[in-house]
Amino acid sequence: MRTTTAVLDRTRHARLALTVMLAAAVALAVPFYFAPFQVFQLSMVLVYAVALAGLNLLVGFGGQISLGHGAFFAAGAYTAAIMLDRYDTGHLATLPVAAAACFLLGLGFGVPALRLRGLYLALVTLSLAVFLPPLLKRLEAVTGGSMGLTVEKPQPPAWSGLAEDQWTYFVVLAVAAVALLLARNLLRSRVGRALLAVRDNESAAEVMGVRLSLHKTLAFAWSAMFAGVAGCLYTWVIGFVSPDSFSFVLSITLLAGLVVGGLASLYGPLLGAAFVMYVPSVAQDLSEAAPGVVFGLLIIAVMFVAPTGLAGLASRARGAVARRRARAAASDRSPLAKPAPQPTSEPSAPPTPADPASVEAEPVGAPPRTEKE
């Protein structure tokens, strides 16, 4: 039994390693085979994947809801833009500052949100997303007001021989890979197990020694930190930030992308990011008059086809195939009902005549003999 389990574990690890190597090879080769605009789109998919990985920590694994994730995204983007525009720092220096600033912002917002849950928490987080864009317009001396800030994109070094879009893609790919790996390890640590316990049953988690207030606050902080990193990458890729780019619609879109990709799934953020990036453009091509209607209908269609998200679609398909094979195997093992064999009618053998020497002949119709007779 142990040998079989060890073999299965080695097979699973080998399959996972092969999948990771194949995905890495494809990701590294992509910018050399696509046009600059398509490389830009792939870079934005990675940016949204980092943001959705943070939102997945809070909503999918923490069991809380947030409609203000776009505010943390905007905070990270403006932190990087202000540092690049006002202080002329390097691009890599803006990344830890944006992450730390958003971590503290999420920590401060998570404390008052401890007493709220459900719709009340959703309304409070939505108010944050609605409040931030007008505030950014008011702080014109720092944020540039409605005109926003234009910053320089990361420039490729001379030795690389890469174009600007290719270099930006590789930088964003490296940061996104580290961020997704950090989210995966965080979920497999004690913090991740505590978040799952709080999501499933708060009373049971508290009895087991989990500090609800601490882990709920940390869930907001970690989620905001990932959103800040994504906002910083957004500034690198776009090279421009403005308050209108971070309206509350962005928060709704990110939440919809996470649900479509798959809640509480490690691959859900990547699938949801692709949905957020490509589906609006498809909706725009299908209907220039009402792309929002097409976008909403596509979300409804995906939810009907894959209620657990796109990440759960493959497992559902595998389960359906396995159940069909099991039914087929069961039907093959059970024989078909056959009619019961009918007795064959054969002519009865004639009675064997008795020995005349031992049996005395009796007249026909005579009564049976008794012992006295």
Short mmCIF file of C-alpha atoms in Angstrom, two decimals:
data_model
loop_
_atom_site.label_atom_id
_atom_site.label_comp_id
_atom_site.label_asym_id
_atom_site.label_seq_id
_atom_site.Cartn_x
_atom_site.Cartn_y
_atom_site.Cartn_z
CA MET A 1 0.00 0.00 0.00
CA ARG A 2 2.79 2.41 0.90
CA THR A 3 4.65 1.53 -2.28
CA THR A 4 1.58 2.28 -4.38
CA THR A 5 1.07 5.62 -2.63
CA ALA A 6 4.72 6.57 -3.16
CA VAL A 7 4.51 5.68 -6.85
CA LEU A 8 1.36 7.79 -7.24
CA ASP A 9 3.02 10.72 -5.47
CA ARG A 10 6.08 10.51 -7.70
CA THR A 11 3.88 10.32 -10.78
CA ARG A 12 1.88 13.33 -9.65
CA HIS A 13 5.01 15.36 -8.91
CA ALA A 14 6.55 14.40 -12.23
CA ARG A 15 3.38 15.41 -14.07
CA LEU A 16 3.27 18.72 -12.22
CA ALA A 17 6.94 19.43 -12.96
CA LEU A 18 6.42 18.62 -16.64
CA THR A 19 3.40 20.93 -16.78
CA VAL A 20 5.31 23.77 -15.13
CA MET A 21 8.26 23.35 -17.49
CA LEU A 22 5.98 23.33 -20.52
CA ALA A 23 4.11 26.44 -19.31
CA ALA A 24 7.41 28.23 -18.63
CA ALA A 25 8.71 27.38 -22.10
CA VAL A 26 5.54 28.68 -23.73
CA ALA A 27 5.56 31.86 -21.59
CA LEU A 28 9.19 32.58 -22.50
CA ALA A 29 8.63 32.01 -26.22
CA VAL A 30 5.39 33.99 -26.51
CA PRO A 31 6.77 37.54 -27.05
CA PHE A 32 8.86 36.43 -30.03
CA TYR A 33 5.90 35.11 -32.02
CA PHE A 34 3.24 37.79 -31.41
CA ALA A 35 2.76 41.40 -32.43
CA PRO A 36 3.55 44.19 -29.95
CA PHE A 37 -0.11 44.83 -29.15
CA GLN A 38 -0.69 41.15 -28.40
CA VAL A 39 2.38 41.12 -26.16
CA PHE A 40 0.92 44.13 -24.37
CA GLN A 41 -2.33 42.23 -23.84
CA LEU A 42 -0.45 39.26 -22.38
CA SER A 43 1.38 41.61 -20.02
CA MET A 44 -1.96 42.98 -18.82
CA VAL A 45 -3.23 39.43 -18.27
CA LEU A 46 -0.31 38.87 -15.88
CA VAL A 47 -1.06 42.17 -14.14
CA TYR A 48 -4.69 41.22 -13.56
CA ALA A 49 -3.65 37.72 -12.47
CA VAL A 50 -1.60 39.19 -9.60
CA ALA A 51 -4.54 41.38 -8.54
CA LEU A 52 -6.95 38.44 -8.68
CA ALA A 53 -4.54 36.25 -6.69
CA GLY A 54 -4.80 38.77 -3.86
CA LEU A 55 -8.57 39.00 -4.16
CA ASN A 56 -8.73 35.20 -4.12
CA LEU A 57 -6.99 35.18 -0.74
CA LEU A 58 -9.71 37.41 0.70
CA VAL A 59 -12.83 36.15 -1.06
CA GLY A 60 -12.09 32.59 -2.16
CA PHE A 61 -10.05 31.38 0.83
CA GLY A 62 -10.96 33.97 3.49
CA GLY A 63 -14.70 33.86 2.93
CA GLN A 64 -15.05 37.66 2.98
CA ILE A 65 -16.27 39.90 0.19
CA SER A 66 -14.71 43.03 -1.24
CA LEU A 67 -16.06 45.40 -3.87
CA GLY A 68 -13.24 47.88 -3.36
CA HIS A 69 -10.26 45.97 -4.64
CA GLY A 70 -9.81 48.52 -7.39
CA ALA A 71 -8.98 51.14 -4.74
CA PHE A 72 -5.95 49.17 -3.56
CA PHE A 73 -5.02 48.61 -7.19
CA ALA A 74 -5.15 52.38 -7.76
CA ALA A 75 -3.11 53.05 -4.60
CA GLY A 76 -0.28 50.85 -5.86
CA ALA A 77 -0.42 52.40 -9.33
CA TYR A 78 -0.29 55.96 -8.03
CA THR A 79 2.46 55.13 -5.54
CA ALA A 80 4.67 53.92 -8.39
CA ALA A 81 3.69 56.80 -10.67
CA ILE A 82 4.39 59.48 -8.06
CA MET A 83 7.77 57.97 -7.24
CA LEU A 84 8.73 57.82 -10.92
CA ASP A 85 7.40 61.27 -11.80
CA ARG A 86 8.20 63.34 -8.71
CA TYR A 87 11.30 61.63 -7.34
CA ASP A 88 12.75 60.01 -10.48
CA THR A 89 13.42 56.69 -8.77
CA GLY A 90 14.07 53.43 -10.58
CA HIS A 91 11.22 51.16 -11.57
CA LEU A 92 12.29 48.30 -9.33
CA ALA A 93 12.44 50.64 -6.31
CA THR A 94 8.73 51.41 -6.68
CA LEU A 95 7.68 47.77 -6.30
CA PRO A 96 8.45 47.17 -2.59
CA VAL A 97 7.21 50.66 -1.66
CA ALA A 98 3.87 50.09 -3.41
CA ALA A 99 3.54 46.66 -1.80
CA ALA A 100 4.31 47.97 1.70
CA ALA A 101 2.03 51.01 1.34
CA CYS A 102 -0.93 48.90 0.23
CA PHE A 103 -0.24 46.31 2.93
CA LEU A 104 -0.53 49.03 5.58
CA LEU A 105 -3.61 50.45 3.88
CA GLY A 106 -5.28 47.05 3.88
CA LEU A 107 -4.27 46.47 7.48
CA GLY A 108 -5.83 49.77 8.52
CA PHE A 109 -8.99 49.07 6.56
CA GLY A 110 -9.28 45.52 7.87
CA VAL A 111 -9.55 46.59 11.53
CA PRO A 112 -12.89 48.45 11.26
CA ALA A 113 -14.18 45.83 8.83
CA LEU A 114 -13.95 43.12 11.52
CA ARG A 115 -17.41 43.90 12.85
CA LEU A 116 -18.97 43.74 9.39
CA ARG A 117 -19.82 40.83 7.15
CA GLY A 118 -21.89 40.00 4.12
CA LEU A 119 -23.67 42.85 2.40
CA TYR A 120 -22.55 45.40 4.98
CA LEU A 121 -18.90 44.63 4.32
CA ALA A 122 -19.54 44.74 0.58
CA LEU A 123 -21.12 48.20 0.85
CA VAL A 124 -18.25 49.55 2.94
CA THR A 125 -15.63 48.28 0.48
CA LEU A 126 -17.67 49.61 -2.44
CA SER A 127 -17.74 53.04 -0.79
CA LEU A 128 -13.93 52.95 -0.74
CA ALA A 129 -13.84 52.31 -4.49
CA VAL A 130 -16.34 55.11 -5.14
CA PHE A 131 -14.58 57.59 -2.83
CA LEU A 132 -11.02 57.23 -4.13
CA PRO A 133 -11.26 58.60 -7.74
CA PRO A 134 -12.73 61.99 -6.68
CA LEU A 135 -10.06 62.21 -3.97
CA LEU A 136 -7.32 61.65 -6.54
CA LYS A 137 -8.76 64.45 -8.66
CA ARG A 138 -8.71 66.81 -5.67
CA LEU A 139 -5.04 66.16 -4.91
CA GLU A 140 -3.90 67.76 -8.14
CA ALA A 141 -0.53 68.89 -6.80
CA VAL A 142 0.48 65.30 -6.12
CA THR A 143 -1.59 63.12 -8.44
CA GLY A 144 -1.93 65.43 -11.42
CA GLY A 145 -5.69 65.73 -10.96
CA SER A 146 -7.96 64.71 -13.82
CA MET A 147 -5.04 64.85 -16.27
CA GLY A 148 -3.19 62.09 -14.44
CA LEU A 149 0.52 61.33 -14.61
CA THR A 150 2.60 60.12 -17.53
CA VAL A 151 5.73 58.13 -16.66
CA GLU A 152 8.43 56.38 -18.58
CA LYS A 153 8.13 52.65 -19.20
CA PRO A 154 10.98 50.27 -18.32
CA GLN A 155 13.63 50.47 -21.02
CA PRO A 156 15.45 47.32 -22.15
CA PRO A 157 19.20 47.23 -21.59
CA ALA A 158 21.41 47.29 -24.65
CA TRP A 159 22.78 43.78 -24.07
CA SER A 160 19.31 42.19 -24.16
CA GLY A 161 18.50 43.03 -27.78
CA LEU A 162 14.79 43.11 -26.89
CA ALA A 163 12.11 45.58 -27.88
CA GLU A 164 10.39 47.68 -25.22
CA ASP A 165 7.21 45.59 -25.17
CA GLN A 166 9.20 42.34 -24.93
CA TRP A 167 11.36 43.59 -22.07
CA THR A 168 8.32 44.87 -20.17
CA TYR A 169 6.62 41.52 -20.67
CA PHE A 170 9.58 39.59 -19.25
CA VAL A 171 9.85 41.92 -16.22
CA VAL A 172 6.13 41.60 -15.51
CA LEU A 173 6.32 37.83 -16.03
CA ALA A 174 9.10 37.50 -13.45
CA VAL A 175 7.25 39.59 -10.85
CA ALA A 176 3.96 37.78 -11.51
CA ALA A 177 5.61 34.36 -11.18
CA VAL A 178 7.09 35.32 -7.80
CA ALA A 179 3.77 36.78 -6.64
CA LEU A 180 1.75 33.71 -7.65
CA LEU A 181 4.30 31.41 -6.03
CA LEU A 182 4.12 33.48 -2.85
CA ALA A 183 0.31 33.23 -2.86
CA ARG A 184 0.52 29.45 -3.33
CA ASN A 185 2.99 29.01 -0.46
CA LEU A 186 0.97 31.35 1.74
CA LEU A 187 -2.14 29.24 1.25
CA ARG A 188 -0.24 26.08 2.17
CA SER A 189 1.15 27.61 5.36
CA ARG A 190 -0.51 27.96 8.76
CA VAL A 191 -2.00 31.28 7.66
CA GLY A 192 -3.73 29.65 4.70
CA ARG A 193 -5.09 26.80 6.81
CA ALA A 194 -6.36 29.32 9.37
CA LEU A 195 -8.11 31.28 6.60
CA LEU A 196 -9.82 28.12 5.38
CA ALA A 197 -10.93 27.26 8.93
CA VAL A 198 -12.37 30.75 9.42
CA ARG A 199 -14.17 30.55 6.09
CA ASP A 200 -15.72 27.16 6.78
CA ASN A 201 -16.78 27.67 10.40
CA GLU A 202 -15.75 30.63 12.54
CA SER A 203 -16.95 29.10 15.81
CA ALA A 204 -15.06 25.86 15.25
CA ALA A 205 -11.95 27.77 14.18
CA GLU A 206 -12.07 29.89 17.33
CA VAL A 207 -12.43 26.78 19.49
CA MET A 208 -9.34 25.33 17.80
CA GLY A 209 -7.33 28.40 18.77
CA VAL A 210 -7.51 30.49 15.58
CA ARG A 211 -7.57 34.23 16.26
CA LEU A 212 -10.38 35.46 14.08
CA SER A 213 -9.57 39.17 14.28
CA LEU A 214 -5.91 38.66 13.43
CA HIS A 215 -6.45 36.44 10.40
CA LYS A 216 -9.34 38.49 9.02
CA THR A 217 -7.22 41.62 9.22
CA LEU A 218 -4.24 39.86 7.67
CA ALA A 219 -6.47 38.64 4.84
CA PHE A 220 -7.28 42.24 3.95
CA ALA A 221 -3.62 43.23 4.29
CA TRP A 222 -2.28 40.44 2.07
CA SER A 223 -5.02 41.02 -0.49
CA ALA A 224 -4.27 44.74 -0.62
CA MET A 225 -0.54 44.05 -0.95
CA PHE A 226 -1.05 41.88 -4.03
CA ALA A 227 -3.35 44.53 -5.49
CA GLY A 228 -0.66 47.16 -4.87
CA VAL A 229 1.93 45.05 -6.69
CA ALA A 230 -0.50 44.66 -9.59
CA GLY A 231 -1.08 48.42 -9.64
CA CYS A 232 2.66 49.04 -9.77
CA LEU A 233 2.99 46.65 -12.72
CA TYR A 234 0.06 48.42 -14.37
CA THR A 235 1.99 51.70 -14.22
CA TRP A 236 5.02 50.01 -15.80
CA VAL A 237 2.98 48.54 -18.65
CA ILE A 238 0.68 51.49 -19.42
CA GLY A 239 3.00 54.36 -18.54
CA PHE A 240 0.03 56.51 -17.55
CA VAL A 241 -2.40 56.73 -14.62
CA SER A 242 -5.55 58.80 -14.17
CA PRO A 243 -8.47 58.68 -11.70
CA ASP A 244 -10.91 57.61 -14.41
CA SER A 245 -8.91 54.41 -14.96
CA PHE A 246 -9.75 53.20 -11.43
CA SER A 247 -13.50 53.72 -11.08
CA PHE A 248 -15.67 51.34 -9.08
CA VAL A 249 -16.33 49.45 -12.33
CA LEU A 250 -12.80 48.09 -12.06
CA SER A 251 -13.60 46.55 -8.67
CA ILE A 252 -16.76 44.93 -10.02
CA THR A 253 -14.87 43.62 -13.05
CA LEU A 254 -12.12 42.11 -10.89
CA LEU A 255 -14.65 40.35 -8.68
CA ALA A 256 -16.53 39.05 -11.74
CA GLY A 257 -13.25 37.83 -13.22
CA LEU A 258 -12.40 35.92 -10.05
CA VAL A 259 -15.82 34.26 -9.92
CA VAL A 260 -15.60 33.31 -13.59
CA GLY A 261 -12.05 32.02 -13.20
CA GLY A 262 -12.88 30.00 -10.10
CA LEU A 263 -12.98 30.85 -6.40
CA ALA A 264 -10.51 29.14 -4.05
CA SER A 265 -8.50 27.84 -7.00
CA LEU A 266 -4.81 28.32 -7.68
CA TYR A 267 -5.43 28.55 -11.44
CA GLY A 268 -8.58 30.65 -11.17
CA PRO A 269 -6.76 34.03 -11.12
CA LEU A 270 -4.99 33.29 -14.41
CA LEU A 271 -8.19 32.21 -16.14
CA GLY A 272 -10.11 35.12 -14.66
CA ALA A 273 -7.41 37.56 -15.77
CA ALA A 274 -7.66 36.29 -19.34
CA PHE A 275 -11.43 36.69 -19.14
CA VAL A 276 -11.13 40.28 -17.85
CA MET A 277 -8.64 41.18 -20.58
CA TYR A 278 -10.09 39.53 -23.68
CA VAL A 279 -13.85 39.27 -23.18
CA PRO A 280 -14.51 43.06 -23.17
CA SER A 281 -12.70 43.38 -26.49
CA VAL A 282 -14.74 40.48 -27.88
CA ALA A 283 -17.91 42.15 -26.60
CA GLN A 284 -16.84 45.40 -28.27
CA ASP A 285 -16.38 43.58 -31.58
CA LEU A 286 -19.75 41.86 -31.30
CA SER A 287 -21.71 44.99 -30.39
CA GLU A 288 -20.27 48.46 -30.57
CA ALA A 289 -23.55 49.94 -29.27
CA ALA A 290 -23.83 47.92 -26.06
CA PRO A 291 -20.61 46.03 -25.20
CA GLY A 292 -21.61 45.94 -21.52
CA VAL A 293 -24.74 43.94 -22.35
CA VAL A 294 -22.71 41.39 -24.31
CA PHE A 295 -20.16 41.22 -21.50
CA GLY A 296 -22.90 40.52 -18.96
CA LEU A 297 -24.50 37.86 -21.15
CA LEU A 298 -21.13 36.15 -21.59
CA ILE A 299 -20.69 36.07 -17.80
CA ILE A 300 -24.15 34.50 -17.41
CA ALA A 301 -23.36 31.92 -20.07
CA VAL A 302 -20.10 30.95 -18.38
CA MET A 303 -21.86 30.62 -15.04
CA PHE A 304 -24.42 28.26 -16.57
CA VAL A 305 -21.76 26.11 -18.24
CA ALA A 306 -19.27 26.20 -15.34
CA PRO A 307 -20.93 27.10 -12.00
CA THR A 308 -17.64 26.55 -10.16
CA GLY A 309 -15.67 28.68 -12.62
CA LEU A 310 -13.45 27.88 -15.54
CA ALA A 311 -10.89 26.27 -13.23
CA GLY A 312 -13.45 23.67 -12.14
CA LEU A 313 -14.61 22.93 -15.68
CA ALA A 314 -11.77 20.49 -16.38
CA SER A 315 -12.34 18.56 -13.14
CA ARG A 316 -16.07 18.40 -13.84
CA ALA A 317 -15.38 17.06 -17.33
CA ARG A 318 -12.99 14.44 -15.93
CA GLY A 319 -15.57 13.42 -13.33
CA ALA A 320 -18.28 13.06 -15.98
CA VAL A 321 -16.01 10.91 -18.15
CA ALA A 322 -15.04 8.75 -15.15
CA ARG A 323 -18.70 8.24 -14.19
CA ARG A 324 -19.58 7.29 -17.76
CA ARG A 325 -16.75 4.77 -17.89
CA ALA A 326 -17.82 3.32 -14.53
CA ARG A 327 -21.39 2.88 -15.77
CA ALA A 328 -20.14 1.26 -18.96
CA ALA A 329 -17.90 -1.12 -17.02
CA ALA A 330 -20.76 -2.03 -14.67
CA SER A 331 -23.07 -2.75 -17.59
CA ASP A 332 -20.39 -4.98 -19.17
CA ARG A 333 -19.92 -6.95 -15.95
CA SER A 334 -23.64 -7.59 -15.40
CA PRO A 335 -24.90 -10.29 -17.85
CA LEU A 336 -28.10 -9.66 -19.78
CA ALA A 337 -31.21 -11.36 -18.51
CA LYS A 338 -31.64 -14.70 -20.29
CA PRO A 339 -34.89 -16.73 -20.44
CA ALA A 340 -35.06 -19.69 -18.08
CA PRO A 341 -34.28 -23.02 -19.81
CA GLN A 342 -37.43 -24.93 -20.75
CA PRO A 343 -37.57 -28.65 -19.79
CA THR A 344 -37.24 -30.87 -22.81
CA SER A 345 -40.16 -33.27 -23.34
CA GLU A 346 -38.80 -36.79 -23.83
CA PRO A 347 -40.90 -39.94 -24.13
CA SER A 348 -41.24 -41.62 -20.79
CA ALA A 349 -39.57 -44.97 -20.49
CA PRO A 350 -41.95 -47.93 -20.24
CA PRO A 351 -42.28 -49.40 -16.76
CA THR A 352 -40.05 -52.31 -16.02
CA PRO A 353 -42.07 -55.47 -15.59
CA ALA A 354 -41.90 -57.12 -12.21
CA ASP A 355 -40.35 -60.52 -11.70
CA PRO A 356 -43.16 -63.06 -12.05
CA ALA A 357 -41.39 -65.39 -9.62
CA SER A 358 -41.53 -62.89 -6.73
CA VAL A 359 -44.84 -61.09 -7.43
CA GLU A 360 -48.10 -63.02 -7.43
CA ALA A 361 -50.50 -62.10 -10.17
CA GLU A 362 -53.66 -60.26 -9.08
CA PRO A 363 -56.90 -59.93 -10.90
CA VAL A 364 -57.73 -56.61 -12.45
CA GLY A 365 -59.92 -54.47 -10.22
CA ALA A 366 -59.10 -56.39 -7.01
CA PRO A 367 -58.76 -54.39 -3.78
CA PRO A 368 -55.26 -53.93 -2.40
CA ARG A 369 -53.93 -56.55 -0.12
CA THR A 370 -53.39 -56.06 3.58
CA GLU A 371 -50.78 -57.59 5.85
CA LYS A 372 -53.25 -60.08 7.28
CA GLU A 373 -54.06 -61.34 3.87
#
